PDB file of C-alpha atoms in Angstrom:
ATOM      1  CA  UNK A   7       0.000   0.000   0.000  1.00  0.00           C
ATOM      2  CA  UNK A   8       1.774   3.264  -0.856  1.00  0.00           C
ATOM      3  CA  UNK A   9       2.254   6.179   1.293  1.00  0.00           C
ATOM      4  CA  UNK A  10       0.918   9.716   1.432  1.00  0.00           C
ATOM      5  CA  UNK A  11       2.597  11.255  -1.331  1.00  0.00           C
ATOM      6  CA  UNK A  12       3.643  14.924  -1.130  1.00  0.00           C
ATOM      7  CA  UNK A  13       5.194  17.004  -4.588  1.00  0.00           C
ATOM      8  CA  UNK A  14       7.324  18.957  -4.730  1.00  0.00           C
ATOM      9  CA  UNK A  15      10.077  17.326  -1.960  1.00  0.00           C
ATOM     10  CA  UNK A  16      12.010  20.630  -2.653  1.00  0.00           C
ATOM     11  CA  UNK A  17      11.627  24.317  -3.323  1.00  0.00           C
ATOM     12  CA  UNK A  18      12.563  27.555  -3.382  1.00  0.00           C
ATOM     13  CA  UNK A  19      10.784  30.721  -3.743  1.00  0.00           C
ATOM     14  CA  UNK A  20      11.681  34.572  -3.257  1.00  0.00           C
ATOM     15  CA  UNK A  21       9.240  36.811  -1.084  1.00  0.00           C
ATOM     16  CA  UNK A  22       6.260  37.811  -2.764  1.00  0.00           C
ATOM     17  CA  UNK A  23       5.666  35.049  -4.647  1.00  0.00           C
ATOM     18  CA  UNK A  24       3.199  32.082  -4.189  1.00  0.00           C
ATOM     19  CA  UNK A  25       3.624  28.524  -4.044  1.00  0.00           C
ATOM     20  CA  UNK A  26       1.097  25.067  -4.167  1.00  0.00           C
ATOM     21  CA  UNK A  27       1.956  22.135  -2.331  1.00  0.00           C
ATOM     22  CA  UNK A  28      -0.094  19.040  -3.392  1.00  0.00           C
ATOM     23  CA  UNK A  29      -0.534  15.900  -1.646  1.00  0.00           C
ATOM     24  CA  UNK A  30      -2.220  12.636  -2.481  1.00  0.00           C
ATOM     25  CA  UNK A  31      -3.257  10.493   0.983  1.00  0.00           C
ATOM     26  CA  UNK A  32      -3.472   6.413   1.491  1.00  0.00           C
ATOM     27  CA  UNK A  33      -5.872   4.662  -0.844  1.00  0.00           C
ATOM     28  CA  UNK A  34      -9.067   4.788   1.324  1.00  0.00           C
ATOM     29  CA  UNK A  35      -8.019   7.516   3.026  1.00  0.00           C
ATOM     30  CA  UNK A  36     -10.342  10.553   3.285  1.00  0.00           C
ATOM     31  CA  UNK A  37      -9.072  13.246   5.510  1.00  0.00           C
ATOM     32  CA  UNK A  38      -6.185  15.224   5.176  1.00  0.00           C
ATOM     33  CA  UNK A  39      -4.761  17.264   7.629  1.00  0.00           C
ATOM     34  CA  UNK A  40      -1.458  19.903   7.088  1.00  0.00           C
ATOM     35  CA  UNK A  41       1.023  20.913   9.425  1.00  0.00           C
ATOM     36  CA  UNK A  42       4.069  23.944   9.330  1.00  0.00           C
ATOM     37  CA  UNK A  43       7.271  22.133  10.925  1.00  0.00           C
ATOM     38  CA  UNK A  44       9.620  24.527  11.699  1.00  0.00           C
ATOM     39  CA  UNK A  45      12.674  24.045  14.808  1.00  0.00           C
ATOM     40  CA  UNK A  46      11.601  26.992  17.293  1.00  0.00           C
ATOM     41  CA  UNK A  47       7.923  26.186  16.853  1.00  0.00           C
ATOM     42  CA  UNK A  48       7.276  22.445  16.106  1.00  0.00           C
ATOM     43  CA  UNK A  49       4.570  21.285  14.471  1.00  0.00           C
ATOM     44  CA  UNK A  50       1.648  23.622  13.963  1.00  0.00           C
ATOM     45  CA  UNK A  51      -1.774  22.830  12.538  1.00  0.00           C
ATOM     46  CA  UNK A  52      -2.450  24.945   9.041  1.00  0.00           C
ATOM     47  CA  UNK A  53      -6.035  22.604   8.363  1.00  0.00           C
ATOM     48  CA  UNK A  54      -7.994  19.272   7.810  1.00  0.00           C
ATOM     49  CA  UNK A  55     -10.137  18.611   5.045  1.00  0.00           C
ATOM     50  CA  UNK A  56     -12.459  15.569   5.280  1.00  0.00           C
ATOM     51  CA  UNK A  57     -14.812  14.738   2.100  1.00  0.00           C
ATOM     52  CA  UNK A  58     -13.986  17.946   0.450  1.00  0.00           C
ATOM     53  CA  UNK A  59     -15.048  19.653   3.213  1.00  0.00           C
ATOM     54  CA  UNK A  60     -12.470  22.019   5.074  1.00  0.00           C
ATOM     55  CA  UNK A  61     -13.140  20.662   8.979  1.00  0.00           C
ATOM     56  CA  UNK A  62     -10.924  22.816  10.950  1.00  0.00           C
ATOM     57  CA  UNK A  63      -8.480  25.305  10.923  1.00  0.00           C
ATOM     58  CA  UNK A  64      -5.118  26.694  12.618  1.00  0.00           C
ATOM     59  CA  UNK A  65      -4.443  30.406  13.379  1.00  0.00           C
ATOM     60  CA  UNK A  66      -2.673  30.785  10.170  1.00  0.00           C
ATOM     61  CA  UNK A  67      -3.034  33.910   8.568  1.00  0.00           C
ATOM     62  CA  UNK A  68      -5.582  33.992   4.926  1.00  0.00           C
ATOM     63  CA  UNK A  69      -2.658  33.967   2.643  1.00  0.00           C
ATOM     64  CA  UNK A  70      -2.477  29.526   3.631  1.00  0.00           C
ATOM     65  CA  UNK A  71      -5.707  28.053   1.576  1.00  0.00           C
ATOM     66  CA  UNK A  72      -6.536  24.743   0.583  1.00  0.00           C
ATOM     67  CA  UNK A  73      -8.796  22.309  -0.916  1.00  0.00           C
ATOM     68  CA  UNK A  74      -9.636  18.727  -1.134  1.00  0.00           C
ATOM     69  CA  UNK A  75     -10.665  16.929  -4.305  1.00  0.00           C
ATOM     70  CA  UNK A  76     -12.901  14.583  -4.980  1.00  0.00           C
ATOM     71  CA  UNK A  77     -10.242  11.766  -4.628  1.00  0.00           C
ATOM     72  CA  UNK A  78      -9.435  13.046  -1.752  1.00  0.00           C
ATOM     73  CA  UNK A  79      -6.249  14.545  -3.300  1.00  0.00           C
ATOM     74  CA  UNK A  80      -5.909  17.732  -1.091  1.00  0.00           C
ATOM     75  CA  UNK A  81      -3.537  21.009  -2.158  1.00  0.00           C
ATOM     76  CA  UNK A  82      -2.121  23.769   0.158  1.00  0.00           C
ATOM     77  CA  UNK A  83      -1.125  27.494  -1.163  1.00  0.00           C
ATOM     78  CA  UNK A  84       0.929  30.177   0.044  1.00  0.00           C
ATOM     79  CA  UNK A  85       0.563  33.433  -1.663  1.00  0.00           C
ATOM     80  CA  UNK A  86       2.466  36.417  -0.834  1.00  0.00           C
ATOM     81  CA  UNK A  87       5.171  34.607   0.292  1.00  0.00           C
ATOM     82  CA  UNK A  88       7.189  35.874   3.680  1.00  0.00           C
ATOM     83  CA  UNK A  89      10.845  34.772   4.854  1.00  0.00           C
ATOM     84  CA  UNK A  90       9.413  32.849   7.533  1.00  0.00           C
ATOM     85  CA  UNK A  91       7.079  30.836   5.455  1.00  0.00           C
ATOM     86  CA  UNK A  92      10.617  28.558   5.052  1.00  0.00           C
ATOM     87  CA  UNK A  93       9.191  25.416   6.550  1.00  0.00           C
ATOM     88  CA  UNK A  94       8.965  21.842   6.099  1.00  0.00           C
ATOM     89  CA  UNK A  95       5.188  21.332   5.203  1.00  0.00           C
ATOM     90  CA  UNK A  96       3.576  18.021   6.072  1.00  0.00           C
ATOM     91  CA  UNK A  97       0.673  16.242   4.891  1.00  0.00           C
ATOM     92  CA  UNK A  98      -1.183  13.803   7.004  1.00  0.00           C
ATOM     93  CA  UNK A  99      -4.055  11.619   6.080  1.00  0.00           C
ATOM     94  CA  UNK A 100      -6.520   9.566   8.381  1.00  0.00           C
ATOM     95  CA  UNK A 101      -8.740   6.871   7.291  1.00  0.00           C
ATOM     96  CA  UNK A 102     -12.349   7.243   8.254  1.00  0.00           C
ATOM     97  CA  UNK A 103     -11.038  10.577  10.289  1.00  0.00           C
ATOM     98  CA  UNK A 104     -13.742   9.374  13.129  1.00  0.00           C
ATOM     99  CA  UNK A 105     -10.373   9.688  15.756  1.00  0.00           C
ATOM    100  CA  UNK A 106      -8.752  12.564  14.959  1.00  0.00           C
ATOM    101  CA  UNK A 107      -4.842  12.059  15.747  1.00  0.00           C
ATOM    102  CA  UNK A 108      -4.308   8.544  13.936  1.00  0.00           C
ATOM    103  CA  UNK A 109      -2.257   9.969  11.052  1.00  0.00           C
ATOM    104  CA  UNK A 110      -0.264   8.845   8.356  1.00  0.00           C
ATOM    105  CA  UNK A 111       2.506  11.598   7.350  1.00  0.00           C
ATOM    106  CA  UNK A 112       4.438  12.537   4.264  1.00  0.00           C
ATOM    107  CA  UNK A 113       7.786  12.832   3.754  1.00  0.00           C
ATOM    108  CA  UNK A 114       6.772  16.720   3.399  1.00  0.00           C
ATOM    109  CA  UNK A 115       8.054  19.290   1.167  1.00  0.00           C
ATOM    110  CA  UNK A 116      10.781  22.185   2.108  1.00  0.00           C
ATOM    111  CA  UNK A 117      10.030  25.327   1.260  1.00  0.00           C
ATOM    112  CA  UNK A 118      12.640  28.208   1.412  1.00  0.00           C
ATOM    113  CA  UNK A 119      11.763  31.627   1.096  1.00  0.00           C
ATOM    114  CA  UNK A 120      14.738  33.996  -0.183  1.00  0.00           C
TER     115      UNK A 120
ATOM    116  CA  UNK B  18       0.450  28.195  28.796  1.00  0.00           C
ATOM    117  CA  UNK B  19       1.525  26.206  25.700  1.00  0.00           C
ATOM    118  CA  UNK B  20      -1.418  23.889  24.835  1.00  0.00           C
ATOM    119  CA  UNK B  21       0.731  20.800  25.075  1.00  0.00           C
ATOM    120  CA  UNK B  22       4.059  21.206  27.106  1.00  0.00           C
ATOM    121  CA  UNK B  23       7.263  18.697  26.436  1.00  0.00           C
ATOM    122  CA  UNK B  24      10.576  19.006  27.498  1.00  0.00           C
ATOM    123  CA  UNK B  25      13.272  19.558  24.897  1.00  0.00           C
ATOM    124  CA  UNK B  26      15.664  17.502  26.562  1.00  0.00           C
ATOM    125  CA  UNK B  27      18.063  15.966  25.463  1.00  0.00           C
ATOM    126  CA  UNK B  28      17.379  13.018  27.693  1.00  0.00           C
ATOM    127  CA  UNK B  29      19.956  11.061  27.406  1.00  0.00           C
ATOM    128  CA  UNK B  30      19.947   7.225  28.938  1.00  0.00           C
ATOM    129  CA  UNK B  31      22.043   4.227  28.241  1.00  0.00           C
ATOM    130  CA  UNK B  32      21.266   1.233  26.250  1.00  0.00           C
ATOM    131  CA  UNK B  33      19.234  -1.073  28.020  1.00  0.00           C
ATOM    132  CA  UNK B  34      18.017   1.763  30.211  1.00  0.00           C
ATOM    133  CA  UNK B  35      14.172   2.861  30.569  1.00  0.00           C
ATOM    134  CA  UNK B  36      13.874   6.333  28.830  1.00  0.00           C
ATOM    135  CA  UNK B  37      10.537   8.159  30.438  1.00  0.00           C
ATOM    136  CA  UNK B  38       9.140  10.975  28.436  1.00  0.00           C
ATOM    137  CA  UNK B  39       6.489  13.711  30.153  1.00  0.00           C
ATOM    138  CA  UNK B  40       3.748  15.538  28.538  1.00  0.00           C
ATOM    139  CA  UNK B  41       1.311  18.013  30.344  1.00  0.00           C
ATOM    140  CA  UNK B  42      -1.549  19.388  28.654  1.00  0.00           C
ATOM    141  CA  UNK B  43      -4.233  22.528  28.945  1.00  0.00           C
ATOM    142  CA  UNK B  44      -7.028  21.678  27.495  1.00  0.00           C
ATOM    143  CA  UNK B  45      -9.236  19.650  30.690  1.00  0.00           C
ATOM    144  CA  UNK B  46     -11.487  18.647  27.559  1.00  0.00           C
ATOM    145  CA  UNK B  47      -9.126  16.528  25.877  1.00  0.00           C
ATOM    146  CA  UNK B  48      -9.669  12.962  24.700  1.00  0.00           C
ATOM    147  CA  UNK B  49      -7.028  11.379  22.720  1.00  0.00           C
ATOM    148  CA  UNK B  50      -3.391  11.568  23.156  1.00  0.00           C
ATOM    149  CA  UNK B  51      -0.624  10.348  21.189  1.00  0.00           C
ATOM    150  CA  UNK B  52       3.050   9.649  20.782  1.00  0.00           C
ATOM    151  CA  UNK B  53       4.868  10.106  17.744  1.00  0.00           C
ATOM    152  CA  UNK B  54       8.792   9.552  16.931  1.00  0.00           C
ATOM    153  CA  UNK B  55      10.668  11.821  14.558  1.00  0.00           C
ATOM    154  CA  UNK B  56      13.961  10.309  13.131  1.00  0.00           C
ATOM    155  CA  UNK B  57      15.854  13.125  12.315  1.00  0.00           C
ATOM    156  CA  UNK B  58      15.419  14.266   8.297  1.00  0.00           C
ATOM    157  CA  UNK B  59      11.872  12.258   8.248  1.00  0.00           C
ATOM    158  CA  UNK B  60       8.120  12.844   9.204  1.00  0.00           C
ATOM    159  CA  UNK B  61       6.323  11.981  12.580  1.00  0.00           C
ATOM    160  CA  UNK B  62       5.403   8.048  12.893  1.00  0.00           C
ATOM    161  CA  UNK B  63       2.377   7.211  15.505  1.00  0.00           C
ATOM    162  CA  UNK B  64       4.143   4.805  17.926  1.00  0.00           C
ATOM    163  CA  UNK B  65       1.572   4.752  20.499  1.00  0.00           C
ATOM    164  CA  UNK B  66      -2.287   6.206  21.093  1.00  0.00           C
ATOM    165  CA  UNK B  67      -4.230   6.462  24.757  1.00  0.00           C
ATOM    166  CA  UNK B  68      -7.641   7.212  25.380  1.00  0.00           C
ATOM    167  CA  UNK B  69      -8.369   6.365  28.988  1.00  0.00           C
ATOM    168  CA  UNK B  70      -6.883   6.543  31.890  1.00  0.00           C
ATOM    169  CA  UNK B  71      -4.439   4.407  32.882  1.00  0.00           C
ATOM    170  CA  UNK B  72      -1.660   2.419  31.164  1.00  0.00           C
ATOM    171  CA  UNK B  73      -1.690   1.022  27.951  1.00  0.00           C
ATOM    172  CA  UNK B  74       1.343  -1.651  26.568  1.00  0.00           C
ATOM    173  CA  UNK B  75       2.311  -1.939  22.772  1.00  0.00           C
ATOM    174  CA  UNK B  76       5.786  -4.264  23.243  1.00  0.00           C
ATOM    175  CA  UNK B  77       8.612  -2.055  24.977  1.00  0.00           C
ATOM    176  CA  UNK B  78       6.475   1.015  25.073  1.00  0.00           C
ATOM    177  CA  UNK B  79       4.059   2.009  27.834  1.00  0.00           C
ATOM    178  CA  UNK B  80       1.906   5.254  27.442  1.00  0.00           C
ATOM    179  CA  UNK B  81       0.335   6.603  30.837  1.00  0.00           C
ATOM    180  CA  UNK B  82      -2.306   8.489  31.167  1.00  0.00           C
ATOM    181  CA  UNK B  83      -3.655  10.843  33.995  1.00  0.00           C
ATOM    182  CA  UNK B  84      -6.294  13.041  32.815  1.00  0.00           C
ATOM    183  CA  UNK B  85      -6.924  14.770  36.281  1.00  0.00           C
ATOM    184  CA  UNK B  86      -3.562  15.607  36.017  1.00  0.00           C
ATOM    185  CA  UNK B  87      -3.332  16.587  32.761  1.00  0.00           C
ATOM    186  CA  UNK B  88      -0.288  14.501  31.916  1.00  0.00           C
ATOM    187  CA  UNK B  89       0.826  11.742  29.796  1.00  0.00           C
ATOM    188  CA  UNK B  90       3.818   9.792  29.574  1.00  0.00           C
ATOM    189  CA  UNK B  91       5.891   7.151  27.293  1.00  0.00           C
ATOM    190  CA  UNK B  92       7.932   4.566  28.880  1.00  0.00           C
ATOM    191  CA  UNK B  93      10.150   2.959  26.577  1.00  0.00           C
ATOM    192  CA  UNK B  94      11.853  -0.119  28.412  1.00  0.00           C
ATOM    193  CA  UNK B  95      15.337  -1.251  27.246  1.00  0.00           C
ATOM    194  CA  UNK B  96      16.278   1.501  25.015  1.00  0.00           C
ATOM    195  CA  UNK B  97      18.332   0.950  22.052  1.00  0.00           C
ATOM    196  CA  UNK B  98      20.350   3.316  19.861  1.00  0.00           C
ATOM    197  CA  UNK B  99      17.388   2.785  17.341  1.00  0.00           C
ATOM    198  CA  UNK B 100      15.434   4.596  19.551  1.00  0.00           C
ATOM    199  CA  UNK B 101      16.828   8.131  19.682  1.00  0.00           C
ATOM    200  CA  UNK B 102      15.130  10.393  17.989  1.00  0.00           C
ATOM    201  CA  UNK B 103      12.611  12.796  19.012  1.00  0.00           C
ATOM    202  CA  UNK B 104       9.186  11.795  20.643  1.00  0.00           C
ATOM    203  CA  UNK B 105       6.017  14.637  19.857  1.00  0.00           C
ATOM    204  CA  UNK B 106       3.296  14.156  22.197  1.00  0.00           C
ATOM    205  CA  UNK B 107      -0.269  15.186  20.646  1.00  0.00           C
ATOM    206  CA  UNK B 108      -3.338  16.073  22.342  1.00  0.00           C
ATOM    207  CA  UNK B 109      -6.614  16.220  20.482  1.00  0.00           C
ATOM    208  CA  UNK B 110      -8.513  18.874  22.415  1.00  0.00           C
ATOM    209  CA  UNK B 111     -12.076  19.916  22.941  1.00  0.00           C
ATOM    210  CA  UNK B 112     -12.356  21.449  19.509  1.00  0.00           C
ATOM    211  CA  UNK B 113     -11.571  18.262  17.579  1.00  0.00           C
ATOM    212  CA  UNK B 114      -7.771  19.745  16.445  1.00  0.00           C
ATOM    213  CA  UNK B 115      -4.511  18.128  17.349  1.00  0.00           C
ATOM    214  CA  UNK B 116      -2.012  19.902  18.633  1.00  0.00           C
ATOM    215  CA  UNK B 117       1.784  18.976  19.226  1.00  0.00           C
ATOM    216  CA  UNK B 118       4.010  19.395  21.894  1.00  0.00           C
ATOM    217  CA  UNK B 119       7.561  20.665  20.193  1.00  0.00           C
ATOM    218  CA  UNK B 120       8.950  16.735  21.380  1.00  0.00           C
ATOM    219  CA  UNK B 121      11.329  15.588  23.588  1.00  0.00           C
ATOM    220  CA  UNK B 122      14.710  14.705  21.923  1.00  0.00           C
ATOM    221  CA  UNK B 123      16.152  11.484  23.130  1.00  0.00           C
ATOM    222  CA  UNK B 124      19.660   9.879  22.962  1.00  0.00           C
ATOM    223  CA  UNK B 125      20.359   6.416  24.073  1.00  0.00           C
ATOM    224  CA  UNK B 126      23.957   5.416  24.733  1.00  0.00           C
ATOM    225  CA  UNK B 127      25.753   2.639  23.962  1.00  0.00           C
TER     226      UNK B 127
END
């Protein structure tokens, strides 16, 4: 069974600019949570999307969006881009997302922000 | 008050040791707790979940939780090298979100 897949691994942006992050859960899998990893502030929730349907949300500011497809696909963007948007993001994805903390992470992708 | 509270550490044990790893959390409301390790350069893993008080066994880890005390724990008994890396504690709180400690970064010593 493969893994929650997340594209682009790597990139790099300049400020200003905007960036999409996509991420493709576990077969079966229908929620999809993201998280900002950075070192002084760990793991942070950005939002989880279950059946399309944006379920909750962090205290992220309105330039982080994202949506869920119908195959439960799910993309993050960044517009406007700041220097401390450099992060690793990270997908997660939950089965039946009935217990919300049973998740399956990404390898994530690295954003830098020049 | 950070929602969920870990210390950074390092904790550092020796092989063969029992490495114990604290969590406190805010939120009185909260139902599900987990532990997750972090291998330096990859994502979180889910090593261990708790829902009631009490301890629950999964091999050589114990998780122990205390909800009037808002704390929850990971034992892991006879630590190995393998096991270093860093251990987030999660809390899924009252409004359904799950929030991470910053993790506890263990070393185990040969």
């Amino acid at each position: 069974k493969a893994g929650v897949t997340q594209t682009p691994r790597y990139l790099i942006k300049t400020r200003g600019q905007q960036v999409t992050l996509s991420c493709s859960p576990i077969s079966g899998h229908r929620s999809v949570s993201w998280y900002q990893q950075t070192p002084g502030q760990g793991l942070q929730f950005l939002f989880e999307y279950f059946s399309e349907t944006q379920r909750n949300k962090g205290n992220f500011p309105g330039r982080f969006s994202g949506r869920q497809f119908s195959n439960s696909r799910s993309e993050m963007n960044v517009s406007t881009l700041e220097l401390g948007d450099s992060a690793l993001y990270l997908c997660a994805s939950s089965q039946t997302g009935r217990v919300v903390g049973e998740l399956f992470f990404g390898e994530g992708s690295r954003l830098t922000v020049l | 008050q950070k929602e969920v509270e870990q210390n950074s550490g390092p904790l550092s044990v020796p092989e063969g040791a029992i490495a114990s790893l604290n969590c406190t959390y805010s939120d009185r409301g909260s139902q599900s707790f987990f532990w997750y390790r972090q291998y330096s350069g990859k994502s979180p893993e889910l090593i261990m979940s708790i829902y009631s008080n009490g301890d629950k066994e999964d091999g050589r880890f114990t998780a122990q939780l205390n909800k009037a005390s808002q704390y929850v724990s990971l034992l892991i008994r006879d630590s190995q090298p393998s096991d270093s890396a860093t251990y987030l504690c999660a809390v899924t709180g009252t409004a359904s979100k799950l929030t991470f400690g910053t993790g506890t970064r263990l070393q185990v010593t040969l």
